[in-house]
PDB file of N, CA and C in Angstrom:
ATOM      1  N   MET A 160      56.773 175.751-161.304  1.00 55.00           N
ATOM      2  CA  MET A 160      56.244 174.511-160.830  1.00 55.00           C
ATOM      3  C   MET A 160      57.374 173.715-160.179  1.00 55.00           C
ATOM      4  N   ALA A 161      57.015 172.851-159.298  1.00 63.00           N
ATOM      5  CA  ALA A 161      58.005 172.060-158.576  1.00 63.00           C
ATOM      6  C   ALA A 161      58.529 170.924-159.441  1.00 63.00           C
ATOM      7  N   GLY A 162      59.778 170.566-159.194  1.00 63.00           N
ATOM      8  CA  GLY A 162      60.349 169.410-159.848  1.00 63.00           C
ATOM      9  C   GLY A 162      61.131 169.691-161.111  1.00 63.00           C
ATOM     10  N   HIS A 163      61.391 170.949-161.441  1.00 69.00           N
ATOM     11  CA  HIS A 163      62.116 171.262-162.668  1.00 69.00           C
ATOM     12  C   HIS A 163      63.567 171.628-162.411  1.00 69.00           C
ATOM     13  N   ASN A 164      64.057 171.434-161.223  1.00 69.00           N
ATOM     14  CA  ASN A 164      65.430 171.811-160.894  1.00 69.00           C
ATOM     15  C   ASN A 164      66.302 170.562-160.794  1.00 69.00           C
ATOM     16  N   HIS A 165      66.339 169.765-161.841  1.00 69.00           N
ATOM     17  CA  HIS A 165      67.129 168.545-161.817  1.00 69.00           C
ATOM     18  C   HIS A 165      68.610 168.892-161.849  1.00 69.00           C
ATOM     19  N   GLY A 166      69.402 168.175-161.051  1.00 67.00           N
ATOM     20  CA  GLY A 166      70.835 168.363-161.066  1.00 67.00           C
ATOM     21  C   GLY A 166      71.338 169.373-160.069  1.00 67.00           C
ATOM     22  N   ILE A 167      70.474 170.012-159.307  1.00 72.00           N
ATOM     23  CA  ILE A 167      70.932 170.994-158.335  1.00 72.00           C
ATOM     24  C   ILE A 167      71.566 170.297-157.133  1.00 72.00           C
ATOM     25  N   LEU A 168      70.960 169.217-156.663  1.00 72.00           N
ATOM     26  CA  LEU A 168      71.502 168.479-155.537  1.00 72.00           C
ATOM     27  C   LEU A 168      72.574 167.509-156.008  1.00 72.00           C
ATOM     28  N   HIS A 169      73.572 167.294-155.164  1.00 78.00           N
ATOM     29  CA  HIS A 169      74.633 166.345-155.483  1.00 78.00           C
ATOM     30  C   HIS A 169      74.088 164.929-155.363  1.00 78.00           C
ATOM     31  N   GLN A 170      74.316 164.106-156.376  1.00 84.00           N
ATOM     32  CA  GLN A 170      73.830 162.739-156.348  1.00 84.00           C
ATOM     33  C   GLN A 170      74.893 161.839-155.736  1.00 84.00           C
ATOM     34  N   ASP A 171      74.449 160.948-154.865  1.00 89.00           N
ATOM     35  CA  ASP A 171      75.358 160.035-154.178  1.00 89.00           C
ATOM     36  C   ASP A 171      75.830 158.954-155.152  1.00 89.00           C
ATOM     37  N   PRO A 172      77.135 158.791-155.327  1.00 92.00           N
ATOM     38  CA  PRO A 172      77.639 157.775-156.256  1.00 92.00           C
ATOM     39  C   PRO A 172      77.269 156.352-155.842  1.00 92.00           C
ATOM     40  N   ALA A 173      77.156 156.089-154.549  1.00 94.00           N
ATOM     41  CA  ALA A 173      76.781 154.748-154.092  1.00 94.00           C
ATOM     42  C   ALA A 173      75.349 154.429-154.490  1.00 94.00           C
ATOM     43  N   LEU A 174      74.456 155.409-154.416  1.00 92.00           N
ATOM     44  CA  LEU A 174      73.066 155.180-154.834  1.00 92.00           C
ATOM     45  C   LEU A 174      72.955 154.976-156.339  1.00 92.00           C
ATOM     46  N   ILE A 175      73.748 155.702-157.087  1.00 92.00           N
ATOM     47  CA  ILE A 175      73.742 155.530-158.542  1.00 92.00           C
ATOM     48  C   ILE A 175      74.260 154.147-158.914  1.00 92.00           C
ATOM     49  N   LYS A 176      75.339 153.699-158.237  1.00 94.00           N
ATOM     50  CA  LYS A 176      75.881 152.374-158.494  1.00 94.00           C
ATOM     51  C   LYS A 176      74.880 151.291-158.119  1.00 94.00           C
ATOM     52  N   TRP A 177      74.205 151.442-156.984  1.00 93.00           N
ATOM     53  CA  TRP A 177      73.202 150.469-156.554  1.00 93.00           C
ATOM     54  C   TRP A 177      72.035 150.414-157.539  1.00 93.00           C
ATOM     55  N   ASN A 178      71.588 151.571-158.009  1.00 93.00           N
ATOM     56  CA  ASN A 178      70.496 151.625-158.980  1.00 93.00           C
ATOM     57  C   ASN A 178      70.891 150.932-160.284  1.00 93.00           C
ATOM     58  N   ASN A 179      72.086 151.165-160.752  1.00 94.00           N
ATOM     59  CA  ASN A 179      72.546 150.501-161.978  1.00 94.00           C
ATOM     60  C   ASN A 179      72.656 148.989-161.781  1.00 94.00           C
ATOM     61  N   MET A 180      73.103 148.574-160.587  1.00 93.00           N
ATOM     62  CA  MET A 180      73.232 147.150-160.302  1.00 93.00           C
ATOM     63  C   MET A 180      71.868 146.474-160.296  1.00 93.00           C
ATOM     64  N   THR A 181      70.864 147.082-159.682  1.00 93.00           N
ATOM     65  CA  THR A 181      69.541 146.465-159.639  1.00 93.00           C
ATOM     66  C   THR A 181      68.865 146.494-161.007  1.00 93.00           C
ATOM     67  N   THR A 182      69.127 147.505-161.787  1.00 95.00           N
ATOM     68  CA  THR A 182      68.544 147.597-163.124  1.00 95.00           C
ATOM     69  C   THR A 182      69.122 146.528-164.054  1.00 95.00           C
ATOM     70  N   ASN A 183      70.415 146.255-163.929  1.00 95.00           N
ATOM     71  CA  ASN A 183      71.090 145.315-164.829  1.00 95.00           C
ATOM     72  C   ASN A 183      71.365 143.972-164.173  1.00 95.00           C
ATOM     73  N   ARG A 184      70.626 143.622-163.144  1.00 92.00           N
ATOM     74  CA  ARG A 184      70.875 142.375-162.420  1.00 92.00           C
ATOM     75  C   ARG A 184      70.702 141.146-163.313  1.00 92.00           C
ATOM     76  N   HIS A 185      69.760 141.167-164.221  1.00 92.00           N
ATOM     77  CA  HIS A 185      69.524 140.013-165.089  1.00 92.00           C
ATOM     78  C   HIS A 185      70.706 139.723-166.013  1.00 92.00           C
ATOM     79  N   LYS A 186      71.534 140.709-166.278  1.00 94.00           N
ATOM     80  CA  LYS A 186      72.680 140.503-167.160  1.00 94.00           C
ATOM     81  C   LYS A 186      73.799 139.713-166.488  1.00 94.00           C
ATOM     82  N   TYR A 187      73.863 139.789-165.163  1.00 89.00           N
ATOM     83  CA  TYR A 187      74.978 139.188-164.444  1.00 89.00           C
ATOM     84  C   TYR A 187      74.563 137.992-163.593  1.00 89.00           C
ATOM     85  N   PHE A 188      73.338 137.491-163.754  1.00 92.00           N
ATOM     86  CA  PHE A 188      72.869 136.368-162.945  1.00 92.00           C
ATOM     87  C   PHE A 188      73.495 135.073-163.418  1.00 92.00           C
ATOM     88  N   ARG A 189      73.890 134.239-162.446  1.00 94.00           N
ATOM     89  CA  ARG A 189      74.421 132.919-162.758  1.00 94.00           C
ATOM     90  C   ARG A 189      73.736 131.890-161.877  1.00 94.00           C
ATOM     91  N   TRP A 190      73.507 130.714-162.459  1.00 95.00           N
ATOM     92  CA  TRP A 190      72.954 129.622-161.671  1.00 95.00           C
ATOM     93  C   TRP A 190      74.080 128.965-160.904  1.00 95.00           C
ATOM     94  N   THR A 191      73.956 128.985-159.584  1.00 97.00           N
ATOM     95  CA  THR A 191      74.879 128.290-158.705  1.00 97.00           C
ATOM     96  C   THR A 191      74.051 127.368-157.820  1.00 97.00           C
ATOM     97  N   LYS A 192      74.727 126.601-156.976  1.00 97.00           N
ATOM     98  CA  LYS A 192      73.991 125.730-156.064  1.00 97.00           C
ATOM     99  C   LYS A 192      73.097 126.556-155.152  1.00 97.00           C
ATOM    100  N   ARG A 193      73.603 127.676-154.703  1.00 97.00           N
ATOM    101  CA  ARG A 193      72.834 128.530-153.789  1.00 97.00           C
ATOM    102  C   ARG A 193      71.604 129.128-154.468  1.00 97.00           C
ATOM    103  N   THR A 194      71.769 129.682-155.665  1.00 96.00           N
ATOM    104  CA  THR A 194      70.622 130.285-156.342  1.00 96.00           C
ATOM    105  C   THR A 194      69.614 129.225-156.782  1.00 96.00           C
ATOM    106  N   ALA A 195      70.113 128.033-157.134  1.00 97.00           N
ATOM    107  CA  ALA A 195      69.195 126.955-157.508  1.00 97.00           C
ATOM    108  C   ALA A 195      68.383 126.511-156.295  1.00 97.00           C
ATOM    109  N   TRP A 196      69.014 126.388-155.143  1.00 97.00           N
ATOM    110  CA  TRP A 196      68.307 125.963-153.931  1.00 97.00           C
ATOM    111  C   TRP A 196      67.288 127.011-153.502  1.00 97.00           C
ATOM    112  N   ILE A 197      67.660 128.281-153.544  1.00 96.00           N
ATOM    113  CA  ILE A 197      66.737 129.351-153.162  1.00 96.00           C
ATOM    114  C   ILE A 197      65.536 129.377-154.113  1.00 96.00           C
ATOM    115  N   SER A 198      65.780 129.227-155.399  1.00 96.00           N
ATOM    116  CA  SER A 198      64.679 129.206-156.369  1.00 96.00           C
ATOM    117  C   SER A 198      63.770 128.006-156.139  1.00 96.00           C
ATOM    118  N   PHE A 199      64.357 126.842-155.882  1.00 97.00           N
ATOM    119  CA  PHE A 199      63.566 125.649-155.600  1.00 97.00           C
ATOM    120  C   PHE A 199      62.730 125.834-154.343  1.00 97.00           C
ATOM    121  N   ALA A 200      63.332 126.422-153.316  1.00 97.00           N
ATOM    122  CA  ALA A 200      62.620 126.600-152.049  1.00 97.00           C
ATOM    123  C   ALA A 200      61.428 127.543-152.204  1.00 97.00           C
ATOM    124  N   TYR A 201      61.586 128.621-152.942  1.00 97.00           N
ATOM    125  CA  TYR A 201      60.501 129.588-153.089  1.00 97.00           C
ATOM    126  C   TYR A 201      59.447 129.181-154.109  1.00 97.00           C
ATOM    127  N   VAL A 202      59.838 128.429-155.129  1.00 97.00           N
ATOM    128  CA  VAL A 202      58.907 128.095-156.208  1.00 97.00           C
ATOM    129  C   VAL A 202      58.189 126.765-155.957  1.00 97.00           C
ATOM    130  N   ILE A 203      58.875 125.800-155.358  1.00 97.00           N
ATOM    131  CA  ILE A 203      58.282 124.471-155.200  1.00 97.00           C
ATOM    132  C   ILE A 203      58.075 124.088-153.738  1.00 97.00           C
ATOM    133  N   LEU A 204      59.105 124.222-152.918  1.00 97.00           N
ATOM    134  CA  LEU A 204      59.055 123.705-151.558  1.00 97.00           C
ATOM    135  C   LEU A 204      58.056 124.447-150.669  1.00 97.00           C
ATOM    136  N   ALA A 205      58.125 125.762-150.628  1.00 97.00           N
ATOM    137  CA  ALA A 205      57.222 126.526-149.757  1.00 97.00           C
ATOM    138  C   ALA A 205      55.755 126.361-150.155  1.00 97.00           C
ATOM    139  N   PRO A 206      55.372 126.480-151.430  1.00 97.00           N
ATOM    140  CA  PRO A 206      53.968 126.241-151.773  1.00 97.00           C
ATOM    141  C   PRO A 206      53.509 124.812-151.498  1.00 97.00           C
ATOM    142  N   ALA A 207      54.409 123.842-151.693  1.00 98.00           N
ATOM    143  CA  ALA A 207      54.028 122.461-151.416  1.00 98.00           C
ATOM    144  C   ALA A 207      53.767 122.251-149.932  1.00 98.00           C
ATOM    145  N   LEU A 208      54.606 122.801-149.080  1.00 97.00           N
ATOM    146  CA  LEU A 208      54.402 122.672-147.637  1.00 97.00           C
ATOM    147  C   LEU A 208      53.121 123.369-147.183  1.00 97.00           C
ATOM    148  N   LEU A 209      52.890 124.574-147.684  1.00 97.00           N
ATOM    149  CA  LEU A 209      51.669 125.286-147.316  1.00 97.00           C
ATOM    150  C   LEU A 209      50.423 124.577-147.846  1.00 97.00           C
ATOM    151  N   GLY A 210      50.501 124.055-149.062  1.00 97.00           N
ATOM    152  CA  GLY A 210      49.365 123.326-149.622  1.00 97.00           C
ATOM    153  C   GLY A 210      49.080 122.043-148.866  1.00 97.00           C
ATOM    154  N   THR A 211      50.127 121.327-148.472  1.00 97.00           N
ATOM    155  CA  THR A 211      49.944 120.100-147.695  1.00 97.00           C
ATOM    156  C   THR A 211      49.332 120.400-146.336  1.00 97.00           C
ATOM    157  N   ALA A 212      49.840 121.441-145.672  1.00 95.00           N
ATOM    158  CA  ALA A 212      49.286 121.814-144.364  1.00 95.00           C
ATOM    159  C   ALA A 212      47.827 122.245-144.501  1.00 95.00           C
ATOM    160  N   GLY A 213      47.497 122.972-145.543  1.00 93.00           N
ATOM    161  CA  GLY A 213      46.116 123.381-145.767  1.00 93.00           C
ATOM    162  C   GLY A 213      45.202 122.217-146.080  1.00 93.00           C
ATOM    163  N   TYR A 214      45.703 121.265-146.856  1.00 95.00           N
ATOM    164  CA  TYR A 214      44.900 120.097-147.205  1.00 95.00           C
ATOM    165  C   TYR A 214      44.646 119.211-145.988  1.00 95.00           C
ATOM    166  N   MET A 215      45.663 119.074-145.134  1.00 93.00           N
ATOM    167  CA  MET A 215      45.519 118.212-143.964  1.00 93.00           C
ATOM    168  C   MET A 215      44.609 118.813-142.895  1.00 93.00           C
ATOM    169  N   THR A 216      44.492 120.125-142.848  1.00 88.00           N
ATOM    170  CA  THR A 216      43.655 120.762-141.829  1.00 88.00           C
ATOM    171  C   THR A 216      42.338 121.287-142.393  1.00 88.00           C
ATOM    172  N   GLU A 217      42.015 120.920-143.625  1.00 86.00           N
ATOM    173  CA  GLU A 217      40.777 121.388-144.249  1.00 86.00           C
ATOM    174  C   GLU A 217      39.562 120.894-143.474  1.00 86.00           C
ATOM    175  N   GLY A 218      38.737 121.803-143.004  1.00 81.00           N
ATOM    176  CA  GLY A 218      37.502 121.472-142.325  1.00 81.00           C
ATOM    177  C   GLY A 218      37.643 121.078-140.866  1.00 81.00           C
ATOM    178  N   LYS A 219      38.841 121.149-140.316  1.00 83.00           N
ATOM    179  CA  LYS A 219      39.035 120.742-138.930  1.00 83.00           C
ATOM    180  C   LYS A 219      38.833 121.883-137.945  1.00 83.00           C
ATOM    181  N   TRP A 220      38.838 123.100-138.407  1.00 78.00           N
ATOM    182  CA  TRP A 220      38.705 124.259-137.516  1.00 78.00           C
ATOM    183  C   TRP A 220      37.552 125.128-137.980  1.00 78.00           C
ATOM    184  N   GLU A 221      36.744 125.567-137.073  1.00 76.00           N
ATOM    185  CA  GLU A 221      35.599 126.421-137.392  1.00 76.00           C
ATOM    186  C   GLU A 221      35.638 127.628-136.465  1.00 76.00           C
ATOM    187  N   PHE A 222      35.829 128.797-137.043  1.00 74.00           N
ATOM    188  CA  PHE A 222      35.926 130.019-136.249  1.00 74.00           C
ATOM    189  C   PHE A 222      34.625 130.821-136.233  1.00 74.00           C
ATOM    190  N   ARG A 223      33.701 130.533-137.121  1.00 76.00           N
ATOM    191  CA  ARG A 223      32.465 131.306-137.191  1.00 76.00           C
ATOM    192  C   ARG A 223      31.449 130.797-136.190  1.00 76.00           C
ATOM    193  N   GLY A 224      30.789 131.695-135.546  1.00 76.00           N
ATOM    194  CA  GLY A 224      29.708 131.350-134.647  1.00 76.00           C
ATOM    195  C   GLY A 224      30.154 130.728-133.335  1.00 76.00           C
ATOM    196  N   LYS A 225      31.401 130.916-132.978  1.00 77.00           N
ATOM    197  CA  LYS A 225      31.884 130.357-131.725  1.00 77.00           C
ATOM    198  C   LYS A 225      31.820 131.416-130.629  1.00 77.00           C
ATOM    199  N   ARG A 226      31.559 130.954-129.428  1.00 80.00           N
ATOM    200  CA  ARG A 226      31.546 131.840-128.272  1.00 80.00           C
ATOM    201  C   ARG A 226      32.703 131.484-127.365  1.00 80.00           C
ATOM    202  N   ARG A 227      32.917 132.306-126.386  1.00 82.00           N
ATOM    203  CA  ARG A 227      33.989 132.063-125.454  1.00 82.00           C
ATOM    204  C   ARG A 227      33.758 130.730-124.725  1.00 82.00           C
ATOM    205  N   GLY A 228      34.777 129.893-124.725  1.00 79.00           N
ATOM    206  CA  GLY A 228      34.675 128.608-124.091  1.00 79.00           C
ATOM    207  C   GLY A 228      34.345 127.464-125.031  1.00 79.00           C
ATOM    208  N   ASP A 229      33.815 127.749-126.219  1.00 79.00           N
ATOM    209  CA  ASP A 229      33.532 126.691-127.197  1.00 79.00           C
ATOM    210  C   ASP A 229      34.833 126.207-127.814  1.00 79.00           C
ATOM    211  N   THR A 230      34.882 124.953-128.175  1.00 80.00           N
ATOM    212  CA  THR A 230      36.084 124.414-128.827  1.00 80.00           C
ATOM    213  C   THR A 230      36.086 124.781-130.307  1.00 80.00           C
ATOM    214  N   LEU A 231      37.268 124.983-130.826  1.00 76.00           N
ATOM    215  CA  LEU A 231      37.411 125.351-132.241  1.00 76.00           C
ATOM    216  C   LEU A 231      37.461 124.130-133.141  1.00 76.00           C
ATOM    217  N   SER A 232      37.866 123.007-132.598  1.00 76.00           N
ATOM    218  CA  SER A 232      38.017 121.822-133.445  1.00 76.00           C
ATOM    219  C   SER A 232      36.663 121.209-133.744  1.00 76.00           C
ATOM    220  N   GLU A 233      36.508 120.720-134.956  1.00 69.00           N
ATOM    221  CA  GLU A 233      35.260 120.139-135.404  1.00 69.00           C
ATOM    222  C   GLU A 233      35.387 118.630-135.638  1.00 69.00           C
ATOM    223  N   PHE A 234      36.482 118.038-135.237  1.00 65.00           N
ATOM    224  CA  PHE A 234      36.676 116.613-135.481  1.00 65.00           C
ATOM    225  C   PHE A 234      36.717 115.848-134.184  1.00 65.00           C
TER     226      PHE A 234
END
């Protein structure tokens, strides 16, 4: 059966090091200004901006039942 020949191919040391680094990333994480800003941007800022834009444009555009030449805006 296929897949039982482990260790025949030479393993790249850079790939092994990268795999170990990604596996143990939580052990070496530190809060810095950069990581705090990135976390804030992805967790709070981006959803807030998207939610605000969605709330402000709610019901202003209608794409269903439109034909060529009809306006999309409903306000």
